[in-house]
Amino acid sequence: MSRSERNVHAGLLDQPADFNQQMYEALKSAPWWMMSIGFHVLVVVISTLFQSDKPPAAPSPIVAASMSEGDVPADVEPPVTAEEIEQIHQSDVQAKEPSLVDEREVSDHEETDNDMPTEESLGEAGSGDSSFEGPSTNGLIGLGGGAGSRKKGFGGHRNLRAGAFGQQKDDALEDALRWLAAHQSPDGGWECEGWRRWCDGKPASDAESLEGAGKASYDVGVTGLSLLAFLGAGYTNRSEGLFGKVVGQGLKYLRNVQDAEGCFGSRSSGHYVYNHAIAALAMVEAYGMTNSSIYKSPTQKALDFIAITRNPYFVWRYGVKPGDNDTSVAGWMMMALKSAKLINAAEVAAARPPPLMYDEEAFEGIKAWVDKMTDPDTGRVGYQQRGTGPARTSELQDRFPAEKSESMTAVGMLARIFLGENPKTSDVIKKGADLCARLAPTWNPQDGSIDMYYWYYATLAMFQVGGEPWKKWEAAMKTGIIDHQRKDGDFCHYKGSWDALDPWGADGGRVYSTACMAMCLEVWSRYPKVFGATTLESKK
């Protein structure tokens, strides 16, 4: 500073004045902007003094300011653009495309729930039985034994009751599951047509030479059926060995193809409700067996979608509240809802809150529809018209006559029993059981009597009925089902499977037929008898 500059300020330095005088002189000589800053600083200081005894105020909302790409912190996601929001809304009504990564090669721990690896056992090694950790007990959910023993090195324990043919049945079931495991696609699902392209997750060299292809539009449905076959044998994603990994990957596939509304799979075809209903049943049962947090959300969303698709006062058909109804779709939806209800009942019995919400009024709608479709004189149940039996397209009428199947009668019987109608006292159930007993499983490709969809539902219903009708049906299962399982070749080809020779084989293919037959062989453990083991037993 020059001497002249120092002389200008000499007066301020010579005589110290009091604080007020100094402030006055400084403000008088300061420019306007400095006065403004000083005023605001003073206000802040005074307000701080007044609020010093109060707790600090909540922080103000953070307002995002524009910044260059390099200024964005690594742990902060950039705001969603309007274009991205539009893409999100568009994806809400479409099924997610499953990942095509070969999960077997990525990780041995690719699917976890509650921080548990897929192959972790919940039971003691080598134990004869191990309990489920899910909210429902084995008997209530109607699924095979615990998920953790090491029988045959595959993990899981079926705990199946022997039935009429014991070991032969168990071996047939084991072979069926091994065939299904061999033909699981790398994305975790099963393909109606494309199963031929895979063996143990790797491309097959002779795919085109294998018979039994179905249609790709039913892939989600047959994935649900395949998972039900493993779940019904007691295997979950927590089971040790190959089957535990198979179930974990299958459930992951279903989660990947569930859309924002809860629907499993694409809605490109009106028949997507079948895919959803079967996949929903598999997801509900998986949740019931594991109590897994990662399965609860997709289970709840699946039940929500079942609720929004049902017609008021009645049941379901193709689409969301389409106005018309049919017994076939209603059967699959009923099974998913029944499993959810059993899970909740088990939790309430254990003094815990029910974990799932579902359409309770649907059971009244199912009962009303089944009554509407049942001929009280014969016990026969119709598809959309009373007492007319199953549906057949014009192309299938001659090859698979409707009078050769009582599939809708079986669905109606099972619905009545699961909804509380006692087969011991119900005349209409007794009449339906007599109809089914006359059309027990017979493997005759020439007369159109093979109907695996019918055999599955009737096996469940006849087991519930018991007595002589069940004994006749059970005996026919050996000659009509077990004896016709393919034994030739290896599991990469036909061994363990059944030929898809029924009305729906052209749609579901060999995966559909094999999964359905496997589930028939699980009837002794899948659902306990609702009204006890002595139902309709004849007096001796």
XYZ file of C-alpha atoms in Angstrom:
540
model
C 0.000 0.000 0.000
C 1.397 3.451 -0.903
C 1.969 6.123 1.618
C -0.846 8.267 0.214
C -3.257 5.332 0.555
C -2.210 4.832 4.147
C -2.919 8.541 4.875
C -6.475 8.185 3.623
C -7.223 5.549 6.298
C -5.113 7.104 9.036
C -8.050 8.472 10.944
C -9.634 5.082 11.318
C -6.494 3.644 12.790
C -5.521 6.471 15.096
C -8.513 6.615 17.399
C -10.430 3.491 18.207
C -14.180 4.182 18.275
C -16.948 2.039 19.853
C -18.497 -0.803 17.803
C -21.663 1.102 16.813
C -19.644 4.078 15.541
C -17.360 1.809 13.495
C -20.311 -0.036 11.984
C -21.999 3.247 11.056
C -18.893 4.627 9.347
C -18.270 1.323 7.469
C -21.808 1.066 6.202
C -21.900 4.727 5.180
C -18.858 4.341 2.978
C -19.620 0.833 1.623
C -21.261 0.230 -1.750
C -24.917 -0.965 -1.833
C -24.140 -4.599 -2.509
C -21.906 -4.863 0.520
C -24.678 -3.320 2.606
C -27.070 -5.971 1.341
C -24.703 -8.796 2.224
C -24.132 -7.362 5.663
C -27.841 -7.009 6.277
C -28.540 -10.656 5.389
C -25.638 -11.854 7.507
C -27.028 -9.900 10.428
C -30.474 -11.415 9.974
C -29.015 -14.940 9.923
C -26.992 -14.280 13.095
C -29.998 -12.910 14.957
C -32.289 -15.794 13.868
C -29.653 -18.310 14.962
C -29.526 -16.742 18.427
C -33.305 -17.016 18.792
C -33.403 -20.680 17.654
C -30.393 -21.952 19.568
C -32.536 -23.838 22.101
C -34.690 -25.585 19.488
C -33.875 -28.896 17.740
C -32.413 -28.554 14.239
C -34.967 -28.341 11.452
C -35.403 -31.182 8.959
C -33.152 -30.839 5.942
C -34.688 -29.297 2.881
C -35.500 -31.535 -0.080
C -32.559 -31.939 -2.381
C -33.094 -30.305 -5.717
C -31.087 -31.833 -8.537
C -29.028 -29.287 -10.436
C -27.677 -29.789 -13.895
C -24.080 -30.923 -14.013
C -21.663 -32.359 -16.461
C -21.330 -36.132 -16.817
C -17.983 -36.060 -15.075
C -19.473 -34.325 -12.013
C -21.965 -37.096 -11.215
C -20.886 -39.130 -8.158
C -20.377 -42.823 -8.847
C -23.032 -43.926 -6.337
C -25.812 -41.615 -7.539
C -28.115 -42.672 -10.365
C -29.013 -39.960 -12.880
C -32.662 -38.842 -12.911
C -35.058 -40.803 -15.126
C -35.804 -39.049 -18.384
C -39.265 -38.627 -19.869
C -38.314 -41.041 -22.633
C -37.300 -43.698 -20.110
C -40.529 -43.203 -18.160
C -42.503 -43.860 -21.345
C -40.529 -47.057 -21.940
C -41.266 -48.186 -18.392
C -44.995 -47.649 -18.877
C -44.924 -49.618 -22.111
C -43.173 -52.529 -20.423
C -45.812 -52.681 -17.683
C -48.194 -54.564 -19.955
C -45.667 -56.919 -21.491
C -44.066 -60.042 -20.103
C -40.363 -59.735 -19.438
C -38.096 -61.654 -21.750
C -36.215 -64.367 -19.853
C -32.444 -64.264 -19.769
C -30.794 -66.766 -22.063
C -27.707 -67.168 -19.876
C -26.835 -70.751 -19.011
C -27.416 -70.579 -15.271
C -25.663 -73.889 -14.682
C -22.373 -72.342 -15.789
C -22.749 -68.927 -14.170
C -22.878 -69.940 -10.527
C -23.732 -72.757 -8.209
C -25.526 -70.219 -6.025
C -27.517 -68.377 -8.684
C -30.846 -68.555 -6.914
C -31.088 -67.747 -3.252
C -33.864 -67.072 -0.830
C -33.314 -65.721 2.641
C -29.578 -65.712 1.802
C -29.552 -69.474 1.318
C -27.868 -71.230 -1.616
C -30.028 -73.337 -3.869
C -28.467 -76.594 -2.836
C -28.572 -75.945 0.903
C -30.389 -78.685 2.779
C -32.915 -77.903 5.465
C -32.805 -81.401 6.895
C -30.130 -83.621 8.319
C -28.059 -85.535 5.845
C -29.413 -88.993 5.263
C -32.524 -88.414 7.340
C -35.631 -90.302 6.410
C -37.675 -87.134 6.461
C -37.074 -83.449 6.971
C -39.718 -80.849 7.555
C -40.495 -77.940 5.310
C -39.632 -74.450 6.471
C -42.595 -72.978 4.666
C -45.678 -71.608 6.364
C -47.671 -74.725 5.600
C -47.102 -78.219 6.849
C -46.512 -81.153 4.513
C -49.993 -82.517 5.009
C -51.742 -79.205 4.573
C -50.124 -78.086 1.356
C -50.268 -81.625 0.080
C -46.727 -81.808 -1.214
C -44.211 -84.578 -0.721
C -41.854 -84.877 2.242
C -39.146 -82.470 3.306
C -36.776 -80.717 1.007
C -33.481 -81.842 2.304
C -32.539 -85.503 2.446
C -30.018 -87.053 0.078
C -31.838 -90.035 -1.339
C -30.280 -91.318 -4.550
C -27.995 -88.304 -4.572
C -30.574 -85.986 -6.140
C -31.672 -84.124 -3.020
C -35.183 -83.735 -1.744
C -37.249 -86.452 -0.149
C -40.552 -87.453 -1.635
C -41.984 -89.335 1.329
C -44.563 -90.816 -1.024
C -47.011 -93.353 0.264
C -46.505 -96.668 -1.413
C -49.838 -96.935 -3.165
C -50.621 -100.089 -5.079
C -47.263 -100.526 -6.830
C -44.692 -99.004 -4.476
C -41.175 -99.147 -5.862
C -42.253 -99.401 -9.489
C -44.148 -96.150 -9.125
C -41.243 -94.453 -7.362
C -38.815 -95.527 -10.071
C -41.152 -94.300 -12.803
C -41.466 -90.939 -11.088
C -37.716 -90.634 -10.612
C -37.144 -91.353 -14.306
C -39.773 -88.795 -15.315
C -38.097 -86.103 -13.230
C -34.704 -86.980 -14.652
C -36.088 -86.648 -18.187
C -37.608 -83.250 -17.333
C -34.361 -82.101 -15.731
C -32.384 -83.134 -18.826
C -34.595 -81.039 -21.111
C -34.815 -77.836 -19.078
C -33.773 -74.890 -21.222
C -30.745 -72.783 -20.246
C -33.052 -69.901 -19.255
C -34.697 -72.103 -16.613
C -37.971 -72.751 -18.415
C -39.247 -75.679 -20.461
C -40.149 -75.407 -24.139
C -43.026 -77.235 -25.777
C -41.255 -77.352 -29.118
C -37.677 -76.521 -28.192
C -37.141 -79.203 -25.517
C -35.494 -81.281 -28.250
C -32.697 -78.723 -28.597
C -31.376 -79.196 -25.057
C -29.825 -81.934 -22.997
C -28.476 -81.033 -19.563
C -28.353 -77.384 -20.573
C -26.273 -77.994 -23.675
C -27.365 -77.991 -27.331
C -28.437 -81.430 -28.572
C -27.024 -82.711 -31.834
C -30.037 -84.753 -32.995
C -32.910 -82.436 -32.086
C -34.862 -82.791 -35.313
C -35.031 -86.557 -35.036
C -36.945 -86.495 -31.721
C -40.747 -86.669 -31.731
C -43.178 -84.904 -29.435
C -42.878 -81.193 -30.203
C -45.608 -78.815 -29.053
C -46.282 -75.122 -29.559
C -44.096 -72.357 -28.140
C -47.104 -70.301 -27.005
C -47.588 -72.758 -24.132
C -44.012 -72.657 -22.824
C -44.948 -70.829 -19.624
C -47.722 -73.333 -18.909
C -45.538 -76.405 -19.358
C -42.874 -74.756 -17.222
C -45.490 -74.532 -14.488
C -46.441 -78.186 -14.976
C -42.810 -79.293 -14.847
C -42.191 -77.348 -11.654
C -45.321 -78.857 -10.110
C -43.930 -82.306 -10.859
C -40.749 -81.531 -8.907
C -42.562 -79.705 -6.111
C -45.055 -82.549 -5.777
C -42.148 -84.927 -5.248
C -40.856 -82.741 -2.404
C -38.079 -80.889 -4.227
C -37.582 -77.137 -3.831
C -34.809 -74.718 -4.755
C -33.318 -75.552 -1.342
C -32.918 -79.244 -2.090
C -29.452 -80.615 -2.566
C -28.238 -81.863 -5.906
C -29.483 -81.513 -9.463
C -33.215 -81.303 -8.791
C -32.802 -78.415 -6.343
C -30.980 -76.404 -8.997
C -33.609 -77.324 -11.581
C -36.416 -75.999 -9.369
C -34.505 -72.836 -8.511
C -33.872 -72.037 -12.171
C -37.480 -72.804 -13.120
C -38.865 -70.470 -10.475
C -36.427 -67.778 -11.534
C -37.686 -68.134 -15.109
C -41.271 -67.588 -13.943
C -40.272 -64.481 -12.023
C -38.555 -63.159 -15.145
C -41.661 -63.579 -17.323
C -44.148 -62.073 -14.852
C -45.397 -58.649 -15.905
C -46.272 -55.626 -13.775
C -49.866 -56.755 -13.252
C -48.761 -60.191 -12.081
C -49.494 -62.170 -15.250
C -47.021 -64.917 -16.088
C -46.029 -64.847 -19.742
C -47.077 -62.997 -22.867
C -50.727 -62.174 -23.567
C -50.391 -62.566 -27.313
C -52.886 -65.447 -27.300
C -56.232 -65.653 -25.533
C -55.106 -68.913 -23.983
C -52.559 -67.075 -21.843
C -54.876 -67.530 -18.864
C -53.977 -71.238 -18.867
C -50.293 -70.360 -18.765
C -50.881 -67.963 -15.903
C -53.097 -70.246 -13.846
C -50.660 -73.195 -13.983
C -47.609 -71.015 -13.351
C -49.438 -69.321 -10.462
C -50.187 -72.701 -8.890
C -46.489 -73.604 -9.092
C -45.389 -70.308 -7.545
C -47.956 -70.533 -4.720
C -46.850 -74.062 -3.871
C -43.175 -73.072 -3.982
C -43.866 -70.243 -1.561
C -45.893 -72.564 0.655
C -43.005 -75.016 0.836
C -40.221 -72.506 1.475
C -41.683 -69.325 2.987
C -39.130 -67.603 0.777
C -39.247 -63.825 0.677
C -38.284 -63.827 -3.015
C -41.347 -65.938 -3.873
C -43.879 -64.068 -1.750
C -44.103 -61.013 -4.007
C -44.580 -62.926 -7.300
C -47.060 -65.191 -5.501
C -49.107 -62.244 -4.295
C -49.004 -60.569 -7.696
C -50.136 -63.815 -9.346
C -53.103 -64.037 -6.960
C -53.925 -60.388 -7.646
C -54.061 -61.095 -11.369
C -56.354 -64.073 -10.772
C -58.686 -61.701 -8.931
C -58.836 -59.073 -11.661
C -59.430 -61.599 -14.464
C -62.438 -63.353 -12.891
C -65.920 -62.587 -14.164
C -68.253 -61.173 -11.501
C -70.343 -63.907 -9.817
C -68.790 -66.754 -11.834
C -65.310 -67.802 -12.961
C -62.786 -67.246 -15.778
C -62.176 -67.867 -19.426
C -59.909 -66.138 -21.973
C -58.757 -62.659 -20.984
C -59.643 -60.186 -18.265
C -63.324 -60.424 -17.267
C -64.295 -61.670 -20.750
C -67.944 -62.226 -19.828
C -68.055 -65.927 -20.697
C -66.812 -68.720 -18.444
C -65.492 -72.266 -18.731
C -64.864 -75.160 -16.362
C -61.359 -75.954 -17.571
C -59.755 -72.596 -16.759
C -61.744 -72.507 -13.526
C -60.142 -75.768 -12.410
C -56.573 -74.470 -12.622
C -57.475 -71.164 -10.992
C -59.265 -73.003 -8.206
C -56.151 -75.083 -7.482
C -53.992 -71.955 -7.065
C -56.541 -70.311 -4.790
C -56.985 -73.501 -2.755
C -53.247 -73.732 -2.136
C -53.160 -70.073 -1.040
C -56.058 -70.688 1.315
C -54.297 -73.689 2.867
C -51.157 -71.622 3.438
C -53.132 -68.917 5.222
C -55.048 -71.463 7.292
C -51.793 -73.027 8.488
C -50.438 -69.643 9.540
C -53.603 -68.713 11.418
C -53.536 -72.083 13.192
C -49.989 -71.241 14.294
C -51.192 -67.904 15.707
C -49.506 -65.921 12.942
C -51.109 -63.475 10.507
C -52.077 -64.878 7.091
C -49.350 -63.950 4.585
C -51.419 -63.907 1.379
C -54.421 -62.015 0.074
C -56.691 -63.647 -2.478
C -60.181 -63.422 -3.941
C -62.242 -65.222 -1.301
C -65.447 -64.604 -3.245
C -64.025 -66.666 -6.103
C -64.899 -69.865 -4.244
C -68.576 -68.937 -4.300
C -68.279 -68.189 -8.006
C -66.634 -71.573 -8.645
C -69.340 -73.376 -6.696
C -72.080 -71.531 -8.600
C -70.467 -72.322 -11.955
C -69.927 -76.010 -11.189
C -73.560 -76.313 -10.106
C -74.618 -74.643 -13.336
C -72.519 -77.052 -15.446
C -73.470 -80.291 -13.620
C -76.273 -82.546 -14.787
C -77.815 -83.686 -11.473
C -79.217 -86.855 -13.058
C -75.900 -88.180 -14.409
C -73.227 -86.251 -12.496
C -71.564 -85.249 -15.772
C -70.060 -81.740 -15.867
C -69.911 -79.622 -19.013
C -67.299 -77.248 -20.349
C -69.628 -74.343 -21.124
C -72.973 -76.122 -21.283
C -74.515 -78.320 -18.632
C -73.620 -81.991 -18.764
C -71.944 -81.915 -22.183
C -68.471 -83.146 -21.202
C -65.132 -81.788 -22.421
C -64.446 -79.361 -25.241
C -63.131 -80.594 -28.553
C -62.190 -78.528 -31.571
C -63.607 -79.591 -34.907
C -60.218 -81.037 -35.874
C -60.172 -83.217 -32.748
C -63.775 -84.418 -32.674
C -63.278 -87.544 -34.755
C -59.912 -88.535 -33.353
C -60.754 -87.838 -29.696
C -64.519 -88.248 -29.162
C -65.833 -86.282 -26.193
C -67.557 -89.369 -24.812
C -64.124 -90.952 -24.257
C -63.222 -88.431 -21.559
C -64.751 -87.164 -18.316
C -62.214 -84.407 -17.762
C -64.773 -81.743 -16.866
C -66.571 -84.164 -14.547
C -63.265 -84.758 -12.749
C -62.635 -81.012 -12.433
C -66.128 -80.490 -11.055
C -65.759 -83.325 -8.541
C -62.432 -82.036 -7.263
C -63.782 -78.490 -6.979
C -66.755 -79.672 -4.951
C -64.553 -81.661 -2.571
C -62.009 -78.858 -2.107
C -64.848 -76.414 -1.488
C -66.246 -78.546 1.310
C -68.722 -80.962 -0.255
C -68.369 -84.391 1.354
C -68.047 -87.189 -1.250
C -69.405 -89.619 1.311
C -72.803 -87.931 1.297
C -72.888 -86.112 -2.068
C -74.951 -87.958 -4.680
C -73.602 -85.881 -7.541
C -69.983 -86.670 -6.596
C -70.814 -90.384 -6.348
C -72.361 -90.270 -9.819
C -69.321 -88.479 -11.193
C -67.014 -91.057 -9.617
C -68.963 -93.857 -11.284
C -68.576 -92.138 -14.666
C -64.827 -91.786 -14.199
C -64.444 -95.373 -12.993
C -65.940 -96.553 -16.294
C -63.300 -94.549 -18.162
C -60.202 -95.466 -16.183
C -56.771 -94.955 -17.840
C -56.346 -97.177 -20.895
C -53.448 -96.757 -23.302
C -55.134 -97.130 -26.655
C -53.847 -94.704 -29.302
C -56.426 -95.975 -31.805
C -59.726 -95.234 -30.047
C -58.974 -91.706 -28.772
C -59.304 -92.613 -25.100
C -55.896 -91.258 -24.028
C -56.457 -87.943 -22.237
C -53.679 -87.099 -19.787
C -55.337 -83.884 -18.688
C -58.386 -85.936 -17.702
C -56.258 -88.587 -16.014
C -54.510 -85.966 -13.870
C -57.695 -84.366 -12.542
C -59.516 -87.664 -12.177
C -56.592 -89.191 -10.264
C -56.755 -86.334 -7.763
C -60.552 -86.516 -7.504
C -60.820 -90.313 -7.310
C -58.151 -90.440 -4.610
C -60.312 -88.045 -2.586
C -63.387 -90.195 -3.175
C -61.654 -93.433 -2.158
C -63.455 -96.751 -1.860
C -64.080 -99.053 -4.810
C -64.006 -96.266 -7.433
C -60.485 -95.349 -6.345
C -59.319 -98.968 -6.174
C -60.419 -99.516 -9.752
C -58.787 -96.296 -10.905
C -55.572 -96.994 -9.019
C -55.216 -100.453 -10.559
C -55.713 -99.014 -14.033
C -52.889 -96.506 -13.463
C -50.303 -99.286 -13.675
C -51.414 -100.741 -16.980
C -52.609 -97.462 -18.461
C -49.819 -95.137 -17.293
C -46.733 -96.713 -15.736
C -46.399 -99.563 -18.212
C -46.273 -97.094 -21.123
C -43.480 -94.873 -19.897
C -40.616 -94.886 -22.410
C -37.647 -96.986 -21.291
C -35.605 -96.882 -24.487
C -32.568 -94.750 -25.114
C -31.344 -92.345 -22.447
C -32.721 -89.284 -20.671
C -31.494 -86.994 -23.439
C -33.892 -88.787 -25.777
C -37.045 -90.594 -24.616
C -36.239 -92.548 -21.457
C -38.534 -91.484 -18.618
C -41.044 -89.647 -20.813
C -44.502 -90.423 -22.208
C -45.553 -89.994 -25.825
C -47.859 -87.001 -26.308
C -50.796 -88.868 -27.839
C -53.793 -87.128 -26.271
C -55.964 -84.217 -27.497
C -53.540 -81.616 -26.126
C -50.276 -83.335 -27.059
C -49.901 -81.248 -30.212
C -49.985 -78.123 -28.021
C -47.990 -79.112 -24.948
C -45.798 -81.795 -26.494
C -43.744 -84.381 -24.639
C -43.011 -82.018 -21.721
C -46.740 -81.656 -21.049
C -47.422 -85.389 -21.208
C -44.462 -86.302 -18.989
C -45.217 -83.662 -16.349
C -48.896 -84.670 -16.194
C -48.080 -88.344 -15.774
C -45.482 -87.577 -13.112
C -48.100 -85.619 -11.146
C -50.496 -88.568 -11.374
C -47.837 -90.714 -9.686
C -47.630 -88.190 -6.825
C -51.294 -88.325 -5.863
C -50.627 -90.316 -2.678
C -48.728 -87.364 -1.263
C -49.860 -84.277 -3.151
C -53.123 -83.587 -1.359
C -54.289 -85.387 1.779
C -57.837 -86.676 1.840
C -60.000 -83.742 2.795
C -62.579 -85.909 4.548
C -60.317 -88.651 5.894
C -59.040 -91.992 4.662
C -62.301 -93.863 5.131
C -64.287 -91.817 2.638
C -66.662 -94.019 0.658
C -64.893 -97.152 1.873
C -67.148 -100.152 1.440
C -68.121 -102.082 4.528
C -66.446 -105.417 4.939
